Amino acid sequence: MKHLLTDHENHEPNSKTVSDIRHFIGRMGSYVSVAKTFIRTARTSRDLIAELRIEVIPSPPPQPAPLLPGSCNLNSIISKVCQQPDVLRYTKLLNDHNSNFELNIPERLKANCSVETYIHAELILIDYFRTNDLDFHNPHRRYIGCSKDACYLCDQYVAAIRSPKFELRGCHQKIYTGWRPPDIPFPCEQARFLERRNILNKMMEGLRGEIMDHLDRGEKRRQSHPDSTTGVSMAPPFAGSLGQGRPSLFLGSDTF
């Protein structure tokens, strides 16, 4: 695979094939890297894994998206994103954006009205720790480990939690229409209901700003990128540095 990667890099250094080959080589190597990290941790922090056990937290069942087919259109979206004086301007910008870059937003909206929603793993873990008032090994760093970076909405949700604060591995900036926040019981305590409302309101503030800024700048659709990282450099061959920058908000074929 390395020879195949080198051959493609020499002829098409910026092609998607090169990116995919590099990514999957890194994915294969990541399993070895994780095992080595675990063994190294066992040697230096024995107290951390002395009584290690694995628990499975059940994932809540999927739920239908709370979208009505008649409300899934560009006008209704913009009316929820910005204030009344700006609705006409941003509706035109969104229609132009949809036409210029062939995004097919109305068709994709219609298709996603019947999508099922899921709670992502990071939020299931955070909700489990908060609900059961569990302690972290290091109370000053509540890190949530995951095999992939968080999606855009998970990242925004966690950032909106006032206390306690949690850390995620990173964010790949993709948005999934099947995303939903952790479920809350019904009935529930008023404090918990108000906290959920405040978190979602704060998320919406950030999302509104992103959408309006994106339309104002008229950015093109971003190239697809993996939702996982493995430490493999995206720099050209033989470049002197490793690592990759944080991608911009991505609207891909499997996202919206």
PDB file of C-alpha atoms in Angstrom:
ATOM      1  CA  MET A   1       0.000   0.000   0.000  1.00  0.00           C
ATOM      2  CA  LYS A   2       2.897   2.357   0.706  1.00  0.00           C
ATOM      3  CA  HIS A   3       4.264   1.776  -2.807  1.00  0.00           C
ATOM      4  CA  LEU A   4       0.794   2.477  -4.233  1.00  0.00           C
ATOM      5  CA  LEU A   5       0.567   5.647  -2.181  1.00  0.00           C
ATOM      6  CA  THR A   6       3.998   6.838  -3.360  1.00  0.00           C
ATOM      7  CA  ASP A   7       3.105   6.147  -6.989  1.00  0.00           C
ATOM      8  CA  HIS A   8      -0.132   8.144  -6.737  1.00  0.00           C
ATOM      9  CA  GLU A   9       1.567  11.003  -4.890  1.00  0.00           C
ATOM     10  CA  ASN A  10       4.140  11.326  -7.675  1.00  0.00           C
ATOM     11  CA  HIS A  11       1.430  11.592 -10.352  1.00  0.00           C
ATOM     12  CA  GLU A  12      -1.611  13.064  -8.553  1.00  0.00           C
ATOM     13  CA  PRO A  13      -0.466  14.607  -5.245  1.00  0.00           C
ATOM     14  CA  ASN A  14      -3.817  16.302  -4.555  1.00  0.00           C
ATOM     15  CA  SER A  15      -6.225  13.577  -5.658  1.00  0.00           C
ATOM     16  CA  LYS A  16      -8.878  12.033  -3.424  1.00  0.00           C
ATOM     17  CA  THR A  17      -7.302   8.622  -4.079  1.00  0.00           C
ATOM     18  CA  VAL A  18      -4.078   9.769  -2.422  1.00  0.00           C
ATOM     19  CA  SER A  19      -6.008  11.123   0.533  1.00  0.00           C
ATOM     20  CA  ASP A  20      -7.985   7.886   0.923  1.00  0.00           C
ATOM     21  CA  ILE A  21      -4.898   5.654   0.700  1.00  0.00           C
ATOM     22  CA  ARG A  22      -3.045   7.751   3.261  1.00  0.00           C
ATOM     23  CA  HIS A  23      -6.060   7.723   5.561  1.00  0.00           C
ATOM     24  CA  PHE A  24      -6.618   3.954   5.447  1.00  0.00           C
ATOM     25  CA  ILE A  25      -2.920   3.201   5.954  1.00  0.00           C
ATOM     26  CA  GLY A  26      -3.107   5.382   9.042  1.00  0.00           C
ATOM     27  CA  ARG A  27      -6.271   3.624  10.222  1.00  0.00           C
ATOM     28  CA  MET A  28      -4.530   0.248  10.019  1.00  0.00           C
ATOM     29  CA  GLY A  29      -1.508   1.526  11.910  1.00  0.00           C
ATOM     30  CA  SER A  30      -3.596   3.223  14.589  1.00  0.00           C
ATOM     31  CA  TYR A  31      -4.571  -0.111  16.158  1.00  0.00           C
ATOM     32  CA  VAL A  32      -0.897  -0.869  16.837  1.00  0.00           C
ATOM     33  CA  SER A  33      -0.360   2.642  18.168  1.00  0.00           C
ATOM     34  CA  VAL A  34      -3.318   2.383  20.579  1.00  0.00           C
ATOM     35  CA  ALA A  35      -2.086  -0.957  21.931  1.00  0.00           C
ATOM     36  CA  LYS A  36       1.383   0.471  22.542  1.00  0.00           C
ATOM     37  CA  THR A  37      -0.095   3.500  24.310  1.00  0.00           C
ATOM     38  CA  PHE A  38      -2.163   1.246  26.567  1.00  0.00           C
ATOM     39  CA  ILE A  39       0.904  -0.845  27.519  1.00  0.00           C
ATOM     40  CA  ARG A  40       2.949   2.293  28.159  1.00  0.00           C
ATOM     41  CA  THR A  41       0.202   3.634  30.415  1.00  0.00           C
ATOM     42  CA  ALA A  42       0.094   0.346  32.318  1.00  0.00           C
ATOM     43  CA  ARG A  43       3.784   0.696  33.106  1.00  0.00           C
ATOM     44  CA  THR A  44       3.703   4.313  34.251  1.00  0.00           C
ATOM     45  CA  SER A  45       0.239   4.584  35.851  1.00  0.00           C
ATOM     46  CA  ARG A  46      -0.514   1.218  37.404  1.00  0.00           C
ATOM     47  CA  ASP A  47      -2.999   2.693  39.840  1.00  0.00           C
ATOM     48  CA  LEU A  48      -5.101   3.872  36.896  1.00  0.00           C
ATOM     49  CA  ILE A  49      -5.699   0.375  35.517  1.00  0.00           C
ATOM     50  CA  ALA A  50      -5.234  -1.744  38.645  1.00  0.00           C
ATOM     51  CA  GLU A  51      -8.942  -2.477  38.806  1.00  0.00           C
ATOM     52  CA  LEU A  52      -9.781  -1.842  35.187  1.00  0.00           C
ATOM     53  CA  ARG A  53     -13.124  -3.112  33.946  1.00  0.00           C
ATOM     54  CA  ILE A  54     -15.167  -2.488  30.859  1.00  0.00           C
ATOM     55  CA  GLU A  55     -18.804  -1.482  31.083  1.00  0.00           C
ATOM     56  CA  VAL A  56     -21.212  -1.167  28.193  1.00  0.00           C
ATOM     57  CA  ILE A  57     -23.595   1.778  28.317  1.00  0.00           C
ATOM     58  CA  PRO A  58     -26.729   1.003  26.313  1.00  0.00           C
ATOM     59  CA  SER A  59     -27.438   3.326  23.423  1.00  0.00           C
ATOM     60  CA  PRO A  60     -30.967   4.789  23.453  1.00  0.00           C
ATOM     61  CA  PRO A  61     -33.122   3.569  20.569  1.00  0.00           C
ATOM     62  CA  PRO A  62     -33.430   5.723  17.437  1.00  0.00           C
ATOM     63  CA  GLN A  63     -36.241   8.230  17.229  1.00  0.00           C
ATOM     64  CA  PRO A  64     -37.918   9.761  14.169  1.00  0.00           C
ATOM     65  CA  ALA A  65     -36.763  13.252  13.300  1.00  0.00           C
ATOM     66  CA  PRO A  66     -39.142  15.968  14.549  1.00  0.00           C
ATOM     67  CA  LEU A  67     -39.460  17.446  11.064  1.00  0.00           C
ATOM     68  CA  LEU A  68     -42.670  18.059   9.154  1.00  0.00           C
ATOM     69  CA  PRO A  69     -42.394  17.742   5.354  1.00  0.00           C
ATOM     70  CA  GLY A  70     -44.161  21.066   4.852  1.00  0.00           C
ATOM     71  CA  SER A  71     -41.654  22.918   7.050  1.00  0.00           C
ATOM     72  CA  CYS A  72     -38.560  21.568   5.292  1.00  0.00           C
ATOM     73  CA  ASN A  73     -37.884  24.387   2.852  1.00  0.00           C
ATOM     74  CA  LEU A  74     -35.344  27.160   2.456  1.00  0.00           C
ATOM     75  CA  ASN A  75     -37.680  29.954   3.555  1.00  0.00           C
ATOM     76  CA  SER A  76     -38.643  28.269   6.820  1.00  0.00           C
ATOM     77  CA  ILE A  77     -34.992  27.572   7.630  1.00  0.00           C
ATOM     78  CA  ILE A  78     -33.866  31.149   7.059  1.00  0.00           C
ATOM     79  CA  SER A  79     -36.774  32.530   9.086  1.00  0.00           C
ATOM     80  CA  LYS A  80     -35.452  30.555  12.068  1.00  0.00           C
ATOM     81  CA  VAL A  81     -31.827  31.544  11.470  1.00  0.00           C
ATOM     82  CA  CYS A  82     -31.996  35.317  11.281  1.00  0.00           C
ATOM     83  CA  GLN A  83     -34.122  38.266  12.349  1.00  0.00           C
ATOM     84  CA  GLN A  84     -37.032  39.447  10.205  1.00  0.00           C
ATOM     85  CA  PRO A  85     -35.213  42.418   8.554  1.00  0.00           C
ATOM     86  CA  ASP A  86     -32.563  40.018   7.162  1.00  0.00           C
ATOM     87  CA  VAL A  87     -34.838  37.170   6.045  1.00  0.00           C
ATOM     88  CA  LEU A  88     -35.226  38.308   2.420  1.00  0.00           C
ATOM     89  CA  ARG A  89     -31.504  38.983   1.927  1.00  0.00           C
ATOM     90  CA  TYR A  90     -30.360  35.662   3.378  1.00  0.00           C
ATOM     91  CA  THR A  91     -33.116  33.729   1.594  1.00  0.00           C
ATOM     92  CA  LYS A  92     -31.759  35.091  -1.691  1.00  0.00           C
ATOM     93  CA  LEU A  93     -28.177  34.273  -0.683  1.00  0.00           C
ATOM     94  CA  LEU A  94     -29.172  30.723   0.243  1.00  0.00           C
ATOM     95  CA  ASN A  95     -31.054  30.214  -3.032  1.00  0.00           C
ATOM     96  CA  ASP A  96     -28.077  31.573  -4.983  1.00  0.00           C
ATOM     97  CA  HIS A  97     -25.715  29.348  -3.000  1.00  0.00           C
ATOM     98  CA  ASN A  98     -27.906  26.318  -3.629  1.00  0.00           C
ATOM     99  CA  SER A  99     -28.063  27.041  -7.371  1.00  0.00           C
ATOM    100  CA  ASN A 100     -24.428  28.070  -7.938  1.00  0.00           C
ATOM    101  CA  PHE A 101     -22.928  25.053  -6.200  1.00  0.00           C
ATOM    102  CA  GLU A 102     -25.672  22.540  -7.114  1.00  0.00           C
ATOM    103  CA  LEU A 103     -26.295  21.607  -3.468  1.00  0.00           C
ATOM    104  CA  ASN A 104     -29.845  20.309  -4.048  1.00  0.00           C
ATOM    105  CA  ILE A 105     -30.839  21.452  -0.561  1.00  0.00           C
ATOM    106  CA  PRO A 106     -34.648  21.220  -1.047  1.00  0.00           C
ATOM    107  CA  GLU A 107     -34.386  17.646  -2.296  1.00  0.00           C
ATOM    108  CA  ARG A 108     -32.055  16.670   0.535  1.00  0.00           C
ATOM    109  CA  LEU A 109     -34.336  18.313   3.081  1.00  0.00           C
ATOM    110  CA  LYS A 110     -37.300  16.351   1.789  1.00  0.00           C
ATOM    111  CA  ALA A 111     -35.337  13.097   1.946  1.00  0.00           C
ATOM    112  CA  ASN A 112     -34.155  13.766   5.499  1.00  0.00           C
ATOM    113  CA  CYS A 113     -37.578  14.527   6.960  1.00  0.00           C
ATOM    114  CA  SER A 114     -37.998  10.791   7.565  1.00  0.00           C
ATOM    115  CA  VAL A 115     -34.490  10.162   8.934  1.00  0.00           C
ATOM    116  CA  GLU A 116     -34.032   8.445  12.305  1.00  0.00           C
ATOM    117  CA  THR A 117     -32.065  10.276  14.975  1.00  0.00           C
ATOM    118  CA  TYR A 118     -29.338   8.866  17.232  1.00  0.00           C
ATOM    119  CA  ILE A 119     -27.383  10.073  20.249  1.00  0.00           C
ATOM    120  CA  HIS A 120     -23.668  10.016  19.536  1.00  0.00           C
ATOM    121  CA  ALA A 121     -21.285   8.088  21.773  1.00  0.00           C
ATOM    122  CA  GLU A 122     -19.607  11.144  23.306  1.00  0.00           C
ATOM    123  CA  LEU A 123     -22.886  12.546  24.542  1.00  0.00           C
ATOM    124  CA  ILE A 124     -24.047   9.175  25.878  1.00  0.00           C
ATOM    125  CA  LEU A 125     -20.880   8.989  28.006  1.00  0.00           C
ATOM    126  CA  ILE A 126     -21.134  12.576  29.226  1.00  0.00           C
ATOM    127  CA  ASP A 127     -24.797  12.175  30.101  1.00  0.00           C
ATOM    128  CA  TYR A 128     -24.015   8.930  31.966  1.00  0.00           C
ATOM    129  CA  PHE A 129     -21.284  10.590  34.045  1.00  0.00           C
ATOM    130  CA  ARG A 130     -23.418  13.619  34.828  1.00  0.00           C
ATOM    131  CA  THR A 131     -26.587  11.694  35.645  1.00  0.00           C
ATOM    132  CA  ASN A 132     -24.780   9.318  37.992  1.00  0.00           C
ATOM    133  CA  ASP A 133     -22.449  11.996  39.424  1.00  0.00           C
ATOM    134  CA  LEU A 134     -19.348   9.900  38.679  1.00  0.00           C
ATOM    135  CA  ASP A 135     -15.793  11.048  39.351  1.00  0.00           C
ATOM    136  CA  PHE A 136     -12.935  11.225  36.856  1.00  0.00           C
ATOM    137  CA  HIS A 137      -9.444   9.943  37.640  1.00  0.00           C
ATOM    138  CA  ASN A 138      -8.278  13.511  37.125  1.00  0.00           C
ATOM    139  CA  PRO A 139     -11.128  15.814  38.227  1.00  0.00           C
ATOM    140  CA  HIS A 140      -9.414  18.762  36.523  1.00  0.00           C
ATOM    141  CA  ARG A 141      -9.472  17.092  33.107  1.00  0.00           C
ATOM    142  CA  ARG A 142     -12.713  15.371  32.228  1.00  0.00           C
ATOM    143  CA  TYR A 143     -11.557  13.858  28.953  1.00  0.00           C
ATOM    144  CA  ILE A 144     -13.985  11.774  26.891  1.00  0.00           C
ATOM    145  CA  GLY A 145     -12.073   9.249  24.786  1.00  0.00           C
ATOM    146  CA  CYS A 146     -13.440   8.180  21.420  1.00  0.00           C
ATOM    147  CA  SER A 147     -12.068   6.440  18.341  1.00  0.00           C
ATOM    148  CA  LYS A 148     -13.102   9.392  16.157  1.00  0.00           C
ATOM    149  CA  ASP A 149     -13.248  13.143  16.486  1.00  0.00           C
ATOM    150  CA  ALA A 150     -16.618  14.580  17.471  1.00  0.00           C
ATOM    151  CA  CYS A 151     -19.056  15.943  14.922  1.00  0.00           C
ATOM    152  CA  TYR A 152     -19.818  19.660  14.768  1.00  0.00           C
ATOM    153  CA  LEU A 153     -23.022  19.431  16.816  1.00  0.00           C
ATOM    154  CA  CYS A 154     -21.483  17.264  19.557  1.00  0.00           C
ATOM    155  CA  ASP A 155     -18.606  19.719  19.801  1.00  0.00           C
ATOM    156  CA  GLN A 156     -21.036  22.643  20.098  1.00  0.00           C
ATOM    157  CA  TYR A 157     -23.195  20.809  22.662  1.00  0.00           C
ATOM    158  CA  VAL A 158     -20.239  19.999  24.921  1.00  0.00           C
ATOM    159  CA  ALA A 159     -18.897  23.547  24.644  1.00  0.00           C
ATOM    160  CA  ALA A 160     -22.303  24.873  25.734  1.00  0.00           C
ATOM    161  CA  ILE A 161     -22.315  22.867  28.993  1.00  0.00           C
ATOM    162  CA  ARG A 162     -21.506  25.373  31.720  1.00  0.00           C
ATOM    163  CA  SER A 163     -20.372  23.005  34.465  1.00  0.00           C
ATOM    164  CA  PRO A 164     -18.581  20.727  34.736  1.00  0.00           C
ATOM    165  CA  LYS A 165     -16.549  21.178  31.575  1.00  0.00           C
ATOM    166  CA  PHE A 166     -15.557  18.203  29.423  1.00  0.00           C
ATOM    167  CA  GLU A 167     -12.828  17.717  26.834  1.00  0.00           C
ATOM    168  CA  LEU A 168     -13.207  15.930  23.513  1.00  0.00           C
ATOM    169  CA  ARG A 169     -10.573  14.457  21.239  1.00  0.00           C
ATOM    170  CA  GLY A 170     -11.278  16.992  18.508  1.00  0.00           C
ATOM    171  CA  CYS A 171     -13.905  17.959  15.951  1.00  0.00           C
ATOM    172  CA  HIS A 172     -14.093  16.925  12.279  1.00  0.00           C
ATOM    173  CA  GLN A 173     -16.711  19.644  11.624  1.00  0.00           C
ATOM    174  CA  LYS A 174     -19.264  17.436   9.844  1.00  0.00           C
ATOM    175  CA  ILE A 175     -22.988  17.817  10.506  1.00  0.00           C
ATOM    176  CA  TYR A 176     -25.333  14.827  10.546  1.00  0.00           C
ATOM    177  CA  THR A 177     -29.080  15.201  10.139  1.00  0.00           C
ATOM    178  CA  GLY A 178     -29.628  12.154  12.360  1.00  0.00           C
ATOM    179  CA  TRP A 179     -27.996  13.844  15.376  1.00  0.00           C
ATOM    180  CA  ARG A 180     -29.963  14.450  18.551  1.00  0.00           C
ATOM    181  CA  PRO A 181     -29.038  15.539  22.096  1.00  0.00           C
ATOM    182  CA  PRO A 182     -29.244  13.165  25.074  1.00  0.00           C
ATOM    183  CA  ASP A 183     -32.785  12.300  26.078  1.00  0.00           C
ATOM    184  CA  ILE A 184     -34.232  13.765  29.260  1.00  0.00           C
ATOM    185  CA  PRO A 185     -36.865  11.918  31.304  1.00  0.00           C
ATOM    186  CA  PHE A 186     -40.453  13.034  31.314  1.00  0.00           C
ATOM    187  CA  PRO A 187     -41.390  14.466  33.657  1.00  0.00           C
ATOM    188  CA  CYS A 188     -38.049  15.939  34.734  1.00  0.00           C
ATOM    189  CA  GLU A 189     -36.800  18.465  37.248  1.00  0.00           C
ATOM    190  CA  GLN A 190     -37.171  22.078  36.201  1.00  0.00           C
ATOM    191  CA  ALA A 191     -33.455  22.735  36.671  1.00  0.00           C
ATOM    192  CA  ARG A 192     -32.565  19.965  34.221  1.00  0.00           C
ATOM    193  CA  PHE A 193     -35.132  21.184  31.694  1.00  0.00           C
ATOM    194  CA  LEU A 194     -33.832  24.768  31.912  1.00  0.00           C
ATOM    195  CA  GLU A 195     -30.238  23.606  31.522  1.00  0.00           C
ATOM    196  CA  ARG A 196     -31.129  21.657  28.360  1.00  0.00           C
ATOM    197  CA  ARG A 197     -32.943  24.682  26.953  1.00  0.00           C
ATOM    198  CA  ASN A 198     -29.959  26.935  27.665  1.00  0.00           C
ATOM    199  CA  ILE A 199     -27.529  24.497  26.040  1.00  0.00           C
ATOM    200  CA  LEU A 200     -29.592  24.234  22.850  1.00  0.00           C
ATOM    201  CA  ASN A 201     -30.115  28.008  22.721  1.00  0.00           C
ATOM    202  CA  LYS A 202     -26.371  28.588  23.010  1.00  0.00           C
ATOM    203  CA  MET A 203     -25.767  26.018  20.269  1.00  0.00           C
ATOM    204  CA  MET A 204     -28.255  27.783  18.010  1.00  0.00           C
ATOM    205  CA  GLU A 205     -26.518  31.124  18.546  1.00  0.00           C
ATOM    206  CA  GLY A 206     -23.276  29.672  17.251  1.00  0.00           C
ATOM    207  CA  LEU A 207     -24.970  27.812  14.404  1.00  0.00           C
ATOM    208  CA  ARG A 208     -26.824  30.937  13.257  1.00  0.00           C
ATOM    209  CA  GLY A 209     -23.570  32.861  13.169  1.00  0.00           C
ATOM    210  CA  GLU A 210     -21.867  30.105  11.154  1.00  0.00           C
ATOM    211  CA  ILE A 211     -24.691  29.913   8.599  1.00  0.00           C
ATOM    212  CA  MET A 212     -24.926  33.671   8.083  1.00  0.00           C
ATOM    213  CA  ASP A 213     -21.150  34.060   7.850  1.00  0.00           C
ATOM    214  CA  HIS A 214     -20.961  31.152   5.384  1.00  0.00           C
ATOM    215  CA  LEU A 215     -23.613  32.740   3.156  1.00  0.00           C
ATOM    216  CA  ASP A 216     -22.056  36.207   3.393  1.00  0.00           C
ATOM    217  CA  ARG A 217     -18.683  34.872   2.258  1.00  0.00           C
ATOM    218  CA  GLY A 218     -20.232  32.672  -0.444  1.00  0.00           C
ATOM    219  CA  GLU A 219     -17.821  29.815   0.234  1.00  0.00           C
ATOM    220  CA  LYS A 220     -17.763  26.863  -2.080  1.00  0.00           C
ATOM    221  CA  ARG A 221     -18.659  23.376  -0.959  1.00  0.00           C
ATOM    222  CA  ARG A 222     -15.744  21.746   0.849  1.00  0.00           C
ATOM    223  CA  GLN A 223     -14.055  18.596  -0.398  1.00  0.00           C
ATOM    224  CA  SER A 224     -15.067  15.457   1.494  1.00  0.00           C
ATOM    225  CA  HIS A 225     -12.742  14.452   4.313  1.00  0.00           C
ATOM    226  CA  PRO A 226     -12.732  11.488   6.730  1.00  0.00           C
ATOM    227  CA  ASP A 227     -14.478  11.804  10.090  1.00  0.00           C
ATOM    228  CA  SER A 228     -11.543  10.088  11.804  1.00  0.00           C
ATOM    229  CA  THR A 229      -7.859  10.923  12.094  1.00  0.00           C
ATOM    230  CA  THR A 230      -4.934   8.632  12.691  1.00  0.00           C
ATOM    231  CA  GLY A 231      -1.951  10.943  12.979  1.00  0.00           C
ATOM    232  CA  VAL A 232      -0.901  10.490   9.352  1.00  0.00           C
ATOM    233  CA  SER A 233       0.397  13.693   7.866  1.00  0.00           C
ATOM    234  CA  MET A 234      -1.579  15.393   5.100  1.00  0.00           C
ATOM    235  CA  ALA A 235       1.531  17.354   4.102  1.00  0.00           C
ATOM    236  CA  PRO A 236       3.192  16.709   0.704  1.00  0.00           C
ATOM    237  CA  PRO A 237       5.754  13.837   0.550  1.00  0.00           C
ATOM    238  CA  PHE A 238       9.041  14.527   2.325  1.00  0.00           C
ATOM    239  CA  ALA A 239       7.720  17.729   3.879  1.00  0.00           C
ATOM    240  CA  GLY A 240       9.406  18.659   7.111  1.00  0.00           C
ATOM    241  CA  SER A 241       6.323  18.936   9.327  1.00  0.00           C
ATOM    242  CA  LEU A 242       3.525  16.667  10.410  1.00  0.00           C
ATOM    243  CA  GLY A 243      -0.096  17.286  11.303  1.00  0.00           C
ATOM    244  CA  GLN A 244      -3.085  18.818   9.627  1.00  0.00           C
ATOM    245  CA  GLY A 245      -5.195  21.909  10.104  1.00  0.00           C
ATOM    246  CA  ARG A 246      -8.733  21.985  11.387  1.00  0.00           C
ATOM    247  CA  PRO A 247     -11.141  21.653   8.449  1.00  0.00           C
ATOM    248  CA  SER A 248     -13.928  24.112   7.834  1.00  0.00           C
ATOM    249  CA  LEU A 249     -17.592  23.309   8.246  1.00  0.00           C
ATOM    250  CA  PHE A 250     -18.297  20.548   5.731  1.00  0.00           C
ATOM    251  CA  LEU A 251     -21.481  19.854   3.858  1.00  0.00           C
ATOM    252  CA  GLY A 252     -20.906  16.431   2.330  1.00  0.00           C
ATOM    253  CA  SER A 253     -22.928  13.767   0.636  1.00  0.00           C
ATOM    254  CA  ASP A 254     -23.616  12.008   3.926  1.00  0.00           C
ATOM    255  CA  THR A 255     -24.129  15.166   5.912  1.00  0.00           C
ATOM    256  CA  PHE A 256     -26.198  18.290   5.798  1.00  0.00           C
TER     257      PHE A 256
END
